[in-house]
Amino acid sequence: MAETIFDPNIIKDQNLVYKRTDHMKEKALSYCPGCGHGTAHRILMEVIEEMGIQEKTIGVSPVGCSVLAYDFMNVDMQGAAHGRAPALATAIKRLMPDKFVFTYQGDGDLAAIGTAETIHACNRGEHITIIFINNGIYGMTGGQMAPTTLPGMRSSTSPYGRDEATMGHPLRMTELVATLPGTCFVTRQAVHTPGNVRKAKRALRTAFELQTRKIGVSFVEIVSNCNSGWKMTPVKANTWMEENMFPYYPLGDIKVPEKID
Amino acid sequence: MKELRLMKGNEAIAEAAIRCGCDAYFGYPITPQSEILEYLMVEKPHERTGMVVLQAESEVASINMVYAGAGCGRKVMTSSSSPGVSLMQEGLSYCAGAELPCLLVNVVRGGPGLGTIQPSQADYFQSTKGGGHGDYRLIVLAPSSVQEMCDFVGLGFDLAFKYRNPALILTDGAIGQMMEKVMLPASVNRWTEEEIKQQTPWATTGKPADRPANVITSLELDSAKQEKVNQKLQAKYAEMEKNEVRFERIQCDDAEYLFVAFGTSARICQKSIDLARAKGIKVGLLRPITLFPFPKDEIEKLAGQVKGMLSVEMNAGQMVEDIRLNAKGKCPVEHYGRFGGIMPSPDEVLKVLEQKFIGG
Amino acid sequence: MAKVKGAIVIDIQRCKGCEVCVPACPKDVIGMSTNVNNKGYHYAEPKHDDCIGCANCAIVCPDGVITVYRAKD
């Protein structure tokens, strides 16, 4: 035990309140400091641990910053080609209907190159969970404009700000898939404050539990930051996100299934 | 139980898939191969064997569904025709990179572009040289009858799993659409969960406490490791070249001239041989059955025996490059091709042979 | 009413110094060290022992470097 300013009698196993789940692998995360991916990964793995479904879970990682998600999440996983994660998840679930299957995708992956796969997996009502991390930018390739980039927002391919007249409008994929009968639960969350993390985790739990009801896709968007791409400190990026992203991408449930008694 | 039936080539592929224990077919309609998906939908294989059949939103989705199914250790396949197969190349490259055993059928039509819906062999390069990005090969089987369309489904899966590599049945609209009698094999059961775990311990079947998580990926960012991945793949392809070359020799023993042709072209050449021999010209046919691995040694051997080789292809001259490379200058090698969906006639082929080698 | 005392243990080598935990703490326990870890980050460290073990810091930490304990006096 390293030296501590706290009473060492408190730091005992029986007093443990919170520690990183061992459903996360030991490897240090490759994400930038303050990036929401790490938090999203961890609460996802906490849900899998708390549900006791590690052996029954297959994940699909995307292309983008979270391309190496399988290095961090301690479940069987497949790495998809850019945008194709929902097609992979479809096949996995069809072949192993008793498994819990999720995709973890960014906005470039899900809302640009993978739009067709996303819409059609949702429209077929596959019994999978799609986790959509929206930070309004292509992070890994160096901060280019994404379909979700806000009007006027600067990126390396919209250096003077996104001009809606020539570059189109930010795409609200979550509202779009909510209109499809194949989705059963559609929600938008965030993970930058303790309260938001707790809510997002509850949403993920609901999304996974719904897979057993076999009533369609559960879709969880997490609006997140990209402090490197946005060129801000992590704390400033979180404030900017609240002030600019949330008005365009409001948090909350968009579609919830009927309760069963 | 074995069963003799009159079927279209495309239908034979579909029925063979059900009978050989295929776990899933993911496909998208395109002429001239749509009968495969249609037959499967009519047959309800989920009731016969539990096989999954899904019409995807695109060929891109189909091949990525195949990737995922193969990643779960299942026997999965797709089929398409040339433009659709072009769309699948990215996914196929990922399958090759992640070493996933799976089966693809290309019922080739004339190109480039939207081209025609008539038969062609213009996808030889794409099929045998990789097709997508990166250094990789597919195992390529070229049937020339409805019977072989049926037989190569099981063979394709066997080879795919033996080498953890995608296999391709390269055929064309003529064989896909023609009806012939076919002896269907007896049905074998799909692998059980236990058999899948035994046969494919690398598959993503859910992580139990006693093994590390399995990961299916073609990504390796460390160049030193990526080179090793490539070396492993190349060693695998060398093994295939050593063990899996398949071909048919037709009247080669006394041949003074040789046709080299696969699939539909080989059928045409068989008739040309009859016409030639009736005129006293001793012609034989080498029919490559595996286009990768290519029958290199047999080409070289026959090049030392005959006075000339004519590669008969429904394209502008693709396989002829491999023949020339392996004939090693031991005899002249010429090409005759028709394209755009036109098939050469037997007397036309014979006339070219006479013009090129005998003078006439 | 029994007083609740908390404690945090920070894995300073995994900390990336993002400071997201700092505003998450209701008791203003966490500050950033003037030292750097092996990766060169100014890592998070407790400034005083007023921790109530609410785990807010650990919950928002993207890298999961904080372990939290809580005991009643």
XYZ file of C-alpha atoms in Angstrom:
694
model
C 0.000 0.000 0.000
C 1.364 3.360 -1.004
C 1.377 6.057 1.657
C -1.968 7.769 2.079
C -3.367 10.796 3.832
C -6.462 8.779 4.746
C -6.996 6.684 7.823
C -5.554 3.306 6.758
C -8.340 1.554 8.675
C -10.784 2.714 6.025
C -8.827 1.232 3.140
C -9.913 -2.352 3.658
C -11.731 -4.796 1.434
C -14.856 -4.776 3.577
C -15.141 -1.004 3.041
C -14.731 -1.158 -0.726
C -17.273 1.021 -2.517
C -15.928 1.147 -6.037
C -13.124 -0.329 -8.062
C -12.529 -0.838 -11.744
C -14.359 -3.982 -12.893
C -12.209 -6.939 -13.869
C -14.429 -7.218 -16.945
C -12.126 -4.485 -18.220
C -8.776 -5.932 -19.255
C -5.606 -4.731 -17.518
C -4.302 -2.930 -20.587
C -4.143 0.876 -20.278
C -6.725 2.610 -22.466
C -5.426 4.120 -25.687
C -7.810 7.085 -25.455
C -6.815 10.701 -24.931
C -7.001 12.050 -21.376
C -10.596 12.809 -20.400
C -12.181 11.002 -23.348
C -15.644 9.623 -22.634
C -14.867 6.317 -24.346
C -13.138 5.008 -21.221
C -16.144 5.745 -19.028
C -18.553 4.287 -21.578
C -16.436 1.123 -21.857
C -16.326 0.726 -18.110
C -20.044 1.111 -17.407
C -20.789 -1.269 -20.267
C -18.527 -3.890 -18.730
C -20.016 -3.188 -15.291
C -23.470 -3.972 -16.696
C -22.198 -7.235 -18.151
C -20.552 -8.119 -14.851
C -23.628 -7.239 -12.792
C -25.897 -9.253 -15.120
C -23.442 -12.168 -14.975
C -23.458 -12.540 -18.763
C -19.770 -12.433 -19.690
C -19.940 -15.943 -21.148
C -23.060 -15.072 -23.103
C -21.909 -11.768 -24.569
C -20.354 -11.105 -27.968
C -19.305 -7.559 -28.788
C -18.531 -5.893 -32.086
C -15.986 -3.086 -32.226
C -15.929 -0.443 -34.965
C -13.318 1.454 -36.909
C -12.402 4.736 -35.293
C -10.940 5.637 -31.910
C -12.559 2.581 -30.319
C -11.215 0.182 -32.968
C -9.201 -1.476 -30.192
C -12.189 -1.832 -27.845
C -11.499 -5.577 -27.806
C -8.167 -4.851 -26.141
C -10.046 -3.332 -23.217
C -13.352 -5.197 -22.910
C -12.957 -8.676 -21.514
C -15.576 -10.431 -23.618
C -15.372 -12.280 -26.940
C -15.334 -9.642 -29.663
C -15.137 -9.154 -33.388
C -13.621 -6.136 -35.099
C -15.840 -4.905 -37.936
C -14.941 -3.123 -41.131
C -15.826 0.587 -41.016
C -19.562 0.952 -40.510
C -20.485 -2.726 -40.764
C -20.880 -3.543 -37.081
C -24.688 -3.902 -37.196
C -24.349 -6.426 -40.056
C -21.919 -8.448 -37.932
C -24.168 -8.223 -34.899
C -27.121 -9.363 -37.026
C -25.329 -12.519 -38.096
C -23.995 -13.279 -34.615
C -27.426 -12.912 -33.051
C -29.193 -14.915 -35.777
C -26.695 -17.753 -35.341
C -26.631 -17.599 -31.545
C -30.036 -16.213 -30.497
C -29.441 -16.870 -26.793
C -26.372 -14.615 -26.673
C -26.253 -10.931 -25.774
C -24.841 -9.078 -28.763
C -23.779 -5.450 -28.868
C -22.070 -3.060 -31.240
C -20.001 -0.133 -30.033
C -19.687 2.554 -32.716
C -18.717 6.164 -33.177
C -20.546 8.779 -35.200
C -18.442 8.450 -38.353
C -18.830 4.690 -38.260
C -22.539 4.547 -37.444
C -23.928 7.735 -38.987
C -21.844 8.080 -42.183
C -20.292 4.998 -43.729
C -22.498 2.581 -41.780
C -25.829 4.343 -42.218
C -27.310 1.551 -44.336
C -26.283 -1.225 -41.949
C -27.571 0.772 -38.967
C -30.941 1.606 -40.510
C -31.526 -1.913 -41.802
C -30.497 -3.732 -38.635
C -32.874 -1.403 -36.790
C -35.588 -1.883 -39.389
C -35.317 -5.679 -39.279
C -35.673 -5.439 -35.519
C -32.594 -7.458 -34.691
C -32.481 -8.289 -30.983
C -29.199 -6.514 -30.425
C -27.932 -3.462 -28.574
C -26.308 -0.645 -30.541
C -24.148 1.730 -28.507
C -23.498 4.947 -30.378
C -20.800 7.327 -29.133
C -21.455 10.752 -30.645
C -18.752 13.378 -30.238
C -19.443 15.235 -33.459
C -16.086 14.557 -35.050
C -13.784 11.926 -36.550
C -11.322 11.523 -33.698
C -8.845 8.868 -34.793
C -8.165 10.266 -38.254
C -7.444 13.677 -36.798
C -10.573 15.704 -36.179
C -12.406 15.781 -39.497
C -16.051 16.780 -39.926
C -18.557 14.062 -39.049
C -22.229 13.824 -40.043
C -22.938 14.916 -36.467
C -20.649 17.979 -36.482
C -22.664 21.005 -35.313
C -23.489 23.972 -37.587
C -20.590 26.378 -37.566
C -18.360 23.917 -35.713
C -14.748 23.894 -36.851
C -12.970 20.699 -37.763
C -9.962 19.931 -39.923
C -12.248 19.500 -42.960
C -14.566 22.357 -42.021
C -11.842 24.791 -40.994
C -14.146 27.825 -41.309
C -16.997 26.074 -39.526
C -19.598 23.653 -40.877
C -21.569 25.477 -43.544
C -24.958 23.797 -43.685
C -25.594 25.130 -47.204
C -22.689 23.173 -48.656
C -21.883 20.560 -45.991
C -25.325 19.460 -44.929
C -26.950 19.354 -41.540
C -25.989 17.455 -38.392
C -27.670 14.058 -38.523
C -29.786 12.998 -35.565
C -29.508 9.237 -36.072
C -31.111 8.469 -32.754
C -34.349 10.314 -33.536
C -34.252 8.698 -36.979
C -34.028 5.105 -35.751
C -36.673 5.813 -33.125
C -39.190 6.139 -35.963
C -38.558 2.553 -37.063
C -40.844 -0.176 -35.723
C -37.819 -2.453 -35.325
C -36.386 -0.474 -32.416
C -37.768 -1.060 -28.923
C -35.705 1.292 -26.779
C -33.984 4.433 -27.997
C -32.268 6.804 -25.614
C -29.634 9.529 -25.526
C -27.268 9.751 -22.583
C -23.964 11.297 -21.501
C -21.101 10.215 -19.244
C -19.392 13.445 -18.186
C -20.878 13.840 -14.700
C -21.519 11.277 -11.949
C -25.280 11.647 -12.380
C -25.098 11.182 -16.136
C -22.850 8.154 -15.773
C -25.346 6.533 -13.416
C -28.235 7.237 -15.817
C -26.282 6.016 -18.837
C -25.428 2.812 -17.006
C -29.090 2.230 -16.154
C -29.935 2.759 -19.826
C -27.334 0.207 -20.878
C -28.702 -2.260 -18.354
C -32.215 -1.758 -19.741
C -30.897 -2.150 -23.282
C -29.255 -5.482 -22.483
C -32.206 -6.775 -20.492
C -34.483 -6.020 -23.427
C -32.500 -8.428 -25.620
C -34.165 -11.295 -23.750
C -37.619 -9.970 -24.671
C -36.731 -10.220 -28.358
C -38.647 -7.124 -29.356
C -36.009 -5.400 -31.468
C -32.989 -3.167 -31.332
C -32.131 -1.289 -28.149
C -30.207 1.822 -29.158
C -28.189 3.889 -26.698
C -26.546 7.080 -27.892
C -23.933 8.578 -25.609
C -23.117 12.192 -26.423
C -19.461 12.499 -25.618
C -16.499 14.799 -25.878
C -13.443 14.912 -28.094
C -11.185 17.330 -26.324
C -8.298 16.635 -28.716
C -10.439 17.163 -31.795
C -12.286 20.098 -30.283
C -8.941 21.509 -29.100
C -9.988 22.144 -25.500
C -9.024 20.839 -22.093
C -11.169 17.871 -21.001
C -13.028 19.908 -18.384
C -13.642 22.757 -20.847
C -14.769 20.228 -23.476
C -17.380 18.863 -21.088
C -18.738 22.357 -20.473
C -18.730 23.088 -24.208
C -20.594 19.836 -24.778
C -23.319 20.845 -22.311
C -23.665 24.290 -23.867
C -23.506 23.310 -27.541
C -24.066 19.596 -28.110
C -26.960 19.044 -25.697
C -29.247 21.689 -27.247
C -28.918 19.934 -30.610
C -28.765 16.423 -29.147
C -31.030 16.609 -26.095
C -30.566 13.897 -23.477
C -33.318 11.507 -22.441
C -35.390 8.560 -23.580
C -36.861 8.923 -27.050
C -38.663 5.600 -27.209
C -39.368 3.146 -24.415
C -41.078 -0.237 -24.668
C -44.299 -1.065 -22.880
C -43.714 -2.360 -19.397
C -44.518 -5.995 -18.780
C -46.078 -6.983 -15.464
C -29.966 -39.976 -48.475
C -28.424 -39.502 -51.919
C -30.862 -38.352 -54.531
C -30.763 -37.906 -58.319
C -32.485 -34.752 -59.531
C -32.707 -32.458 -62.549
C -31.705 -29.027 -61.345
C -30.313 -25.647 -62.296
C -26.717 -25.051 -61.273
C -27.792 -22.273 -58.914
C -30.391 -24.514 -57.290
C -27.832 -27.293 -56.893
C -25.616 -24.925 -54.930
C -28.478 -24.016 -52.633
C -29.572 -27.603 -52.044
C -25.976 -28.708 -51.494
C -25.563 -25.981 -48.874
C -28.501 -27.302 -46.878
C -27.243 -30.883 -47.199
C -23.638 -30.192 -46.228
C -24.519 -28.719 -42.849
C -24.211 -25.045 -43.739
C -25.257 -22.846 -40.803
C -26.205 -19.703 -42.649
C -26.582 -18.049 -46.028
C -26.613 -14.261 -46.309
C -27.339 -12.860 -49.749
C -28.685 -10.123 -51.946
C -30.485 -10.539 -55.275
C -28.540 -10.104 -58.500
C -28.912 -11.775 -61.901
C -27.883 -14.447 -62.856
C -27.692 -16.049 -59.394
C -30.881 -15.023 -57.612
C -32.192 -18.613 -57.717
C -29.804 -19.472 -54.880
C -31.530 -17.130 -52.439
C -34.972 -17.875 -53.912
C -34.511 -21.641 -53.616
C -33.362 -21.308 -50.021
C -36.341 -19.132 -49.113
C -38.738 -21.691 -50.632
C -37.019 -24.640 -48.970
C -37.218 -23.176 -45.427
C -33.898 -24.670 -44.340
C -34.496 -23.378 -40.805
C -37.133 -26.114 -40.605
C -35.011 -28.768 -42.328
C -31.692 -28.238 -40.553
C -31.872 -25.018 -38.528
C -29.880 -23.168 -41.198
C -30.325 -19.382 -41.153
C -31.189 -17.650 -44.434
C -31.283 -13.870 -44.548
C -31.749 -11.401 -47.379
C -29.400 -8.561 -46.483
C -29.658 -4.897 -47.482
C -26.637 -5.116 -49.787
C -23.725 -7.292 -50.820
C -21.622 -5.217 -48.451
C -23.829 -6.269 -45.559
C -23.949 -9.898 -46.798
C -20.206 -10.389 -46.793
C -19.871 -8.745 -43.398
C -22.568 -11.053 -42.043
C -20.501 -13.900 -43.457
C -17.445 -12.507 -41.665
C -19.308 -12.490 -38.372
C -20.858 -15.929 -38.806
C -17.489 -17.402 -39.710
C -16.039 -15.589 -36.701
C -18.483 -17.559 -34.561
C -17.099 -20.805 -36.022
C -20.155 -21.405 -38.179
C -20.252 -22.663 -41.765
C -21.570 -19.611 -43.570
C -21.758 -18.567 -47.186
C -22.963 -15.954 -49.609
C -23.347 -15.737 -53.352
C -23.499 -12.959 -55.874
C -22.557 -11.992 -59.399
C -19.725 -9.786 -60.606
C -20.865 -6.254 -59.611
C -21.996 -7.586 -56.243
C -18.762 -9.471 -55.758
C -16.853 -6.252 -56.433
C -18.776 -4.703 -53.547
C -17.756 -7.625 -51.330
C -14.018 -7.251 -51.879
C -13.400 -5.174 -48.756
C -15.178 -7.735 -46.596
C -13.380 -10.622 -48.278
C -10.052 -8.980 -47.584
C -11.060 -8.707 -43.911
C -12.072 -12.410 -43.930
C -8.693 -13.339 -45.393
C -6.870 -11.093 -42.921
C -8.774 -12.453 -39.930
C -8.355 -16.001 -41.322
C -12.049 -16.793 -41.428
C -13.277 -19.907 -43.215
C -16.256 -19.116 -45.386
C -17.677 -19.778 -48.835
C -18.480 -17.313 -51.594
C -20.073 -18.112 -54.942
C -19.540 -15.772 -57.901
C -21.875 -16.528 -60.798
C -19.955 -14.293 -63.176
C -21.589 -11.983 -65.727
C -19.974 -9.773 -68.323
C -18.440 -6.482 -67.254
C -16.997 -3.994 -66.671
C -19.501 -1.864 -64.817
C -23.076 -3.015 -64.925
C -22.042 -4.925 -68.077
C -24.448 -7.629 -69.111
C -26.252 -10.463 -67.387
C -24.830 -13.067 -69.769
C -22.034 -15.453 -68.788
C -18.406 -14.405 -68.629
C -15.084 -15.381 -67.118
C -13.805 -11.843 -66.788
C -13.440 -12.069 -62.991
C -10.498 -14.507 -63.182
C -7.934 -11.896 -62.113
C -10.126 -10.606 -59.303
C -10.719 -14.145 -58.026
C -7.245 -15.605 -58.262
C -5.020 -12.643 -57.411
C -6.774 -11.615 -54.211
C -9.372 -9.128 -55.385
C -9.419 -6.700 -52.504
C -6.606 -4.817 -50.780
C -3.552 -6.527 -49.326
C -1.606 -9.688 -50.096
C -4.028 -12.561 -49.860
C -5.484 -15.427 -51.865
C -8.796 -17.211 -51.980
C -9.137 -20.911 -52.646
C -10.833 -20.816 -56.053
C -12.878 -23.742 -57.384
C -14.173 -23.673 -60.974
C -17.042 -26.097 -61.633
C -17.927 -27.022 -65.197
C -21.165 -28.908 -64.551
C -24.194 -28.765 -62.316
C -22.807 -31.823 -60.512
C -19.646 -29.926 -59.673
C -21.688 -26.885 -58.563
C -23.212 -29.241 -56.004
C -20.005 -31.073 -55.065
C -17.867 -27.970 -54.642
C -20.062 -26.530 -51.899
C -19.006 -29.258 -49.466
C -15.459 -29.270 -50.822
C -15.277 -25.492 -50.534
C -16.271 -25.579 -46.864
C -13.826 -28.425 -46.156
C -10.914 -26.526 -47.694
C -11.984 -23.251 -46.077
C -11.934 -24.812 -42.614
C -8.770 -26.818 -43.293
C -6.852 -23.611 -44.031
C -8.976 -21.015 -42.172
C -9.364 -19.146 -45.436
C -12.239 -17.964 -47.625
C -13.060 -20.275 -50.540
C -14.691 -19.128 -53.768
C -16.723 -21.045 -56.300
C -16.080 -19.210 -59.575
C -18.774 -20.077 -62.071
C -20.859 -18.195 -64.605
C -24.384 -17.533 -65.729
C -24.359 -20.476 -68.165
C -23.677 -23.122 -65.526
C -25.786 -21.295 -62.970
C -28.814 -21.325 -65.262
C -28.423 -24.650 -67.120
C -30.306 -27.730 -65.966
C -28.542 -31.067 -65.668
C -28.986 -34.171 -63.658
C -27.208 -34.046 -60.360
C -26.589 -36.642 -57.672
C -27.216 -34.804 -54.429
C -25.188 -36.009 -51.457
C -26.754 -37.418 -48.322
C -27.371 -34.776 -45.660
C -24.881 -34.318 -42.874
C -25.802 -32.674 -39.602
C -24.741 -29.153 -38.765
C -22.019 -29.004 -36.141
C -23.285 -28.983 -32.578
C -22.234 -26.282 -30.118
C -19.672 -28.690 -28.675
C -18.267 -29.568 -32.105
C -17.978 -25.877 -32.982
C -15.991 -25.189 -29.808
C -13.762 -28.164 -30.577
C -13.235 -27.412 -34.284
C -12.888 -23.641 -33.924
C -11.450 -22.849 -30.479
C -10.594 -19.382 -31.780
C -14.231 -18.460 -32.473
C -16.275 -15.882 -30.567
C -18.740 -18.197 -28.874
C -18.793 -16.385 -25.525
C -15.896 -16.148 -23.084
C -15.981 -18.761 -20.333
C -13.998 -18.199 -17.116
C -11.267 -20.629 -18.162
C -10.045 -19.032 -21.375
C -9.015 -15.516 -22.418
C -11.481 -13.584 -24.570
C -11.380 -14.535 -28.241
C -10.967 -11.696 -30.699
C -11.646 -11.758 -34.433
C -9.756 -9.001 -36.178
C -7.493 -8.288 -39.127
C -5.875 -5.308 -37.377
C -2.280 -5.386 -36.192
C -0.826 -1.906 -35.886
C 2.687 -3.046 -34.984
C 4.497 -3.430 -38.315
C 6.804 -6.143 -37.046
C 3.786 -8.191 -35.991
C 1.864 -7.332 -39.158
C 4.746 -8.676 -41.219
C 4.551 -11.919 -39.245
C 0.805 -12.093 -39.943
C 1.579 -11.754 -43.653
C 4.310 -14.374 -43.514
C 1.904 -16.767 -41.858
C -0.657 -16.150 -44.594
C 1.926 -16.675 -47.328
C 3.046 -19.942 -45.718
C -0.582 -21.060 -45.730
C -0.955 -20.251 -49.425
C 2.248 -22.198 -50.128
C 0.715 -25.196 -48.331
C -2.370 -24.909 -50.522
C -0.173 -24.848 -53.619
C 1.533 -27.998 -52.393
C -1.579 -29.948 -51.390
C -4.711 -28.716 -53.083
C -4.067 -28.416 -56.821
C -6.912 -30.032 -58.721
C -7.316 -30.391 -62.492
C -8.762 -32.710 -65.112
C -6.774 -34.039 -68.095
C -8.916 -34.859 -71.121
C -7.223 -36.738 -73.976
C -3.856 -35.282 -73.046
C -1.743 -38.456 -73.339
C -1.235 -38.325 -77.116
C -2.013 -34.637 -77.566
C 0.100 -32.521 -79.890
C -1.880 -29.390 -79.109
C -3.609 -28.392 -75.900
C -6.613 -26.344 -74.898
C -6.457 -24.920 -71.418
C -9.872 -23.854 -70.222
C -12.029 -23.865 -67.081
C -15.758 -23.909 -66.415
C -18.017 -23.209 -69.372
C -15.075 -22.736 -71.747
C -13.843 -26.224 -70.894
C -17.189 -27.698 -71.903
C -16.936 -25.942 -75.263
C -13.364 -27.170 -75.747
C -14.433 -30.773 -75.176
C -16.620 -30.540 -78.263
C -13.796 -28.831 -80.168
C -11.563 -31.807 -79.335
C -14.070 -34.170 -80.949
C -14.218 -31.966 -84.064
C -10.401 -31.767 -84.194
C -9.791 -35.449 -83.749
C -12.335 -36.228 -86.465
C -10.019 -34.197 -88.700
C -6.955 -36.047 -87.398
C -5.668 -33.221 -85.206
C -4.567 -34.585 -81.840
C -5.827 -32.074 -79.291
C -6.243 -32.443 -75.550
C -7.672 -30.301 -72.765
C -6.271 -29.375 -69.415
C -9.119 -28.175 -67.216
C -7.907 -26.434 -64.067
C -10.415 -27.138 -61.293
C -8.590 -25.069 -58.716
C -7.709 -21.695 -60.219
C -5.889 -20.920 -57.022
C -3.822 -22.951 -56.383
C -3.128 -23.053 -60.127
C -1.876 -26.320 -61.720
C 1.553 -24.834 -62.415
C 3.506 -28.089 -62.600
C 1.015 -29.756 -64.923
C 1.162 -26.769 -67.288
C 4.956 -26.948 -67.360
C 4.889 -30.692 -67.946
C 2.417 -30.469 -70.815
C 4.268 -27.490 -72.301
C 7.191 -29.835 -72.791
C 4.961 -32.298 -74.627
C 2.765 -30.280 -77.006
C 3.473 -27.965 -79.931
C 1.210 -25.227 -78.678
C -1.330 -24.280 -76.015
C -4.501 -22.268 -76.587
C -6.095 -20.682 -73.554
C -9.791 -20.434 -74.292
C -11.486 -17.933 -72.013
C -14.589 -15.781 -71.949
C -12.464 -12.718 -71.310
C -9.723 -10.645 -72.932
C -6.901 -12.904 -71.784
C -6.466 -13.432 -68.063
C -5.632 -17.096 -67.292
C -3.304 -17.058 -70.291
C -0.873 -15.000 -68.206
C -0.598 -17.781 -65.639
C -0.231 -20.370 -68.397
C 2.583 -18.422 -70.086
C 4.327 -17.945 -66.761
C 4.289 -21.656 -66.041
C 4.890 -22.968 -69.581
C 8.279 -21.304 -69.169
C 8.721 -20.827 -72.898
C 8.636 -24.555 -73.648
C 5.846 -24.097 -76.200
C 3.948 -21.183 -77.726
C 0.923 -20.098 -75.684
C -1.934 -18.238 -77.348
C -5.248 -16.872 -76.122
C -8.682 -16.870 -77.667
C -11.479 -15.039 -75.939
C -14.997 -13.772 -76.446
C -16.431 -11.278 -74.051
C -19.448 -9.277 -73.106
C -21.525 -12.377 -72.500
C -20.683 -14.112 -75.801
C -19.627 -17.751 -75.602
C -17.305 -19.107 -78.322
C -18.588 -21.989 -80.439
C -16.654 -25.301 -80.711
C -15.853 -24.904 -84.433
C -14.780 -21.303 -83.874
C -12.341 -22.477 -81.203
C -10.969 -25.202 -83.464
C -10.531 -22.740 -86.320
C -8.452 -20.469 -84.045
C -6.284 -23.406 -82.988
C -5.646 -24.272 -86.621
C -4.903 -20.656 -87.561
C -2.537 -20.050 -84.668
C -0.578 -23.276 -84.671
C -1.148 -25.332 -87.824
C -1.646 -22.673 -90.465
C -4.844 -22.732 -92.405
C -25.687 9.895 13.421
C -22.568 7.968 12.615
C -20.072 9.940 10.616
C -19.144 8.513 7.242
C -15.474 8.582 6.339
C -14.226 7.837 2.889
C -10.883 7.207 1.273
C -9.638 7.005 -2.274
C -6.654 5.198 -3.722
C -5.414 6.548 -7.053
C -3.394 4.424 -9.426
C -1.153 7.327 -10.322
C 0.687 5.543 -13.122
C -2.592 4.943 -15.030
C -3.855 8.485 -14.395
C -3.757 10.728 -17.473
C -4.264 13.947 -15.565
C -7.494 14.880 -17.348
C -8.887 16.557 -14.196
C -12.435 15.360 -14.840
C -12.533 13.978 -11.291
C -11.753 17.360 -9.754
C -15.131 19.087 -10.295
C -16.949 15.784 -9.668
C -15.906 15.760 -6.004
C -18.474 17.432 -3.688
C -15.850 17.906 -0.981
C -13.108 19.344 -3.183
C -10.769 16.584 -2.068
C -8.874 16.082 -5.314
C -6.162 18.254 -6.789
C -3.457 17.721 -9.349
C 0.024 16.845 -8.254
C 2.932 19.092 -9.109
C 4.825 15.861 -9.848
C 4.397 13.833 -13.015
C 3.960 10.087 -13.451
C 5.892 7.799 -15.808
C 3.798 9.020 -18.742
C 4.533 12.642 -17.902
C 1.056 13.528 -16.628
C 0.364 15.632 -13.544
C -1.711 12.997 -11.799
C -4.673 13.407 -9.482
C -4.042 13.229 -5.739
C -6.052 13.882 -2.581
C -5.462 17.291 -1.016
C -7.093 16.496 2.343
C -9.027 13.677 3.999
C -12.596 15.063 3.919
C -13.604 12.290 1.523
C -17.095 10.879 2.098
C -16.605 7.856 -0.187
C -19.345 8.927 -2.616
C -17.357 7.458 -5.553
C -18.267 10.328 -7.883
C -14.613 10.758 -8.823
C -14.191 7.070 -9.633
C -17.412 6.965 -11.634
C -16.399 9.777 -13.969
C -12.753 8.730 -14.287
C -12.391 7.568 -17.911
C -9.405 5.415 -17.060
C -10.858 3.800 -13.971
C -7.844 4.656 -11.827
C -9.662 5.460 -8.591
C -10.666 2.901 -5.969
C -13.053 4.103 -3.263
C -13.601 2.967 0.320
C -16.133 4.089 2.896
C -16.550 3.326 6.590
C -18.757 4.535 9.428
C -17.047 5.759 12.551
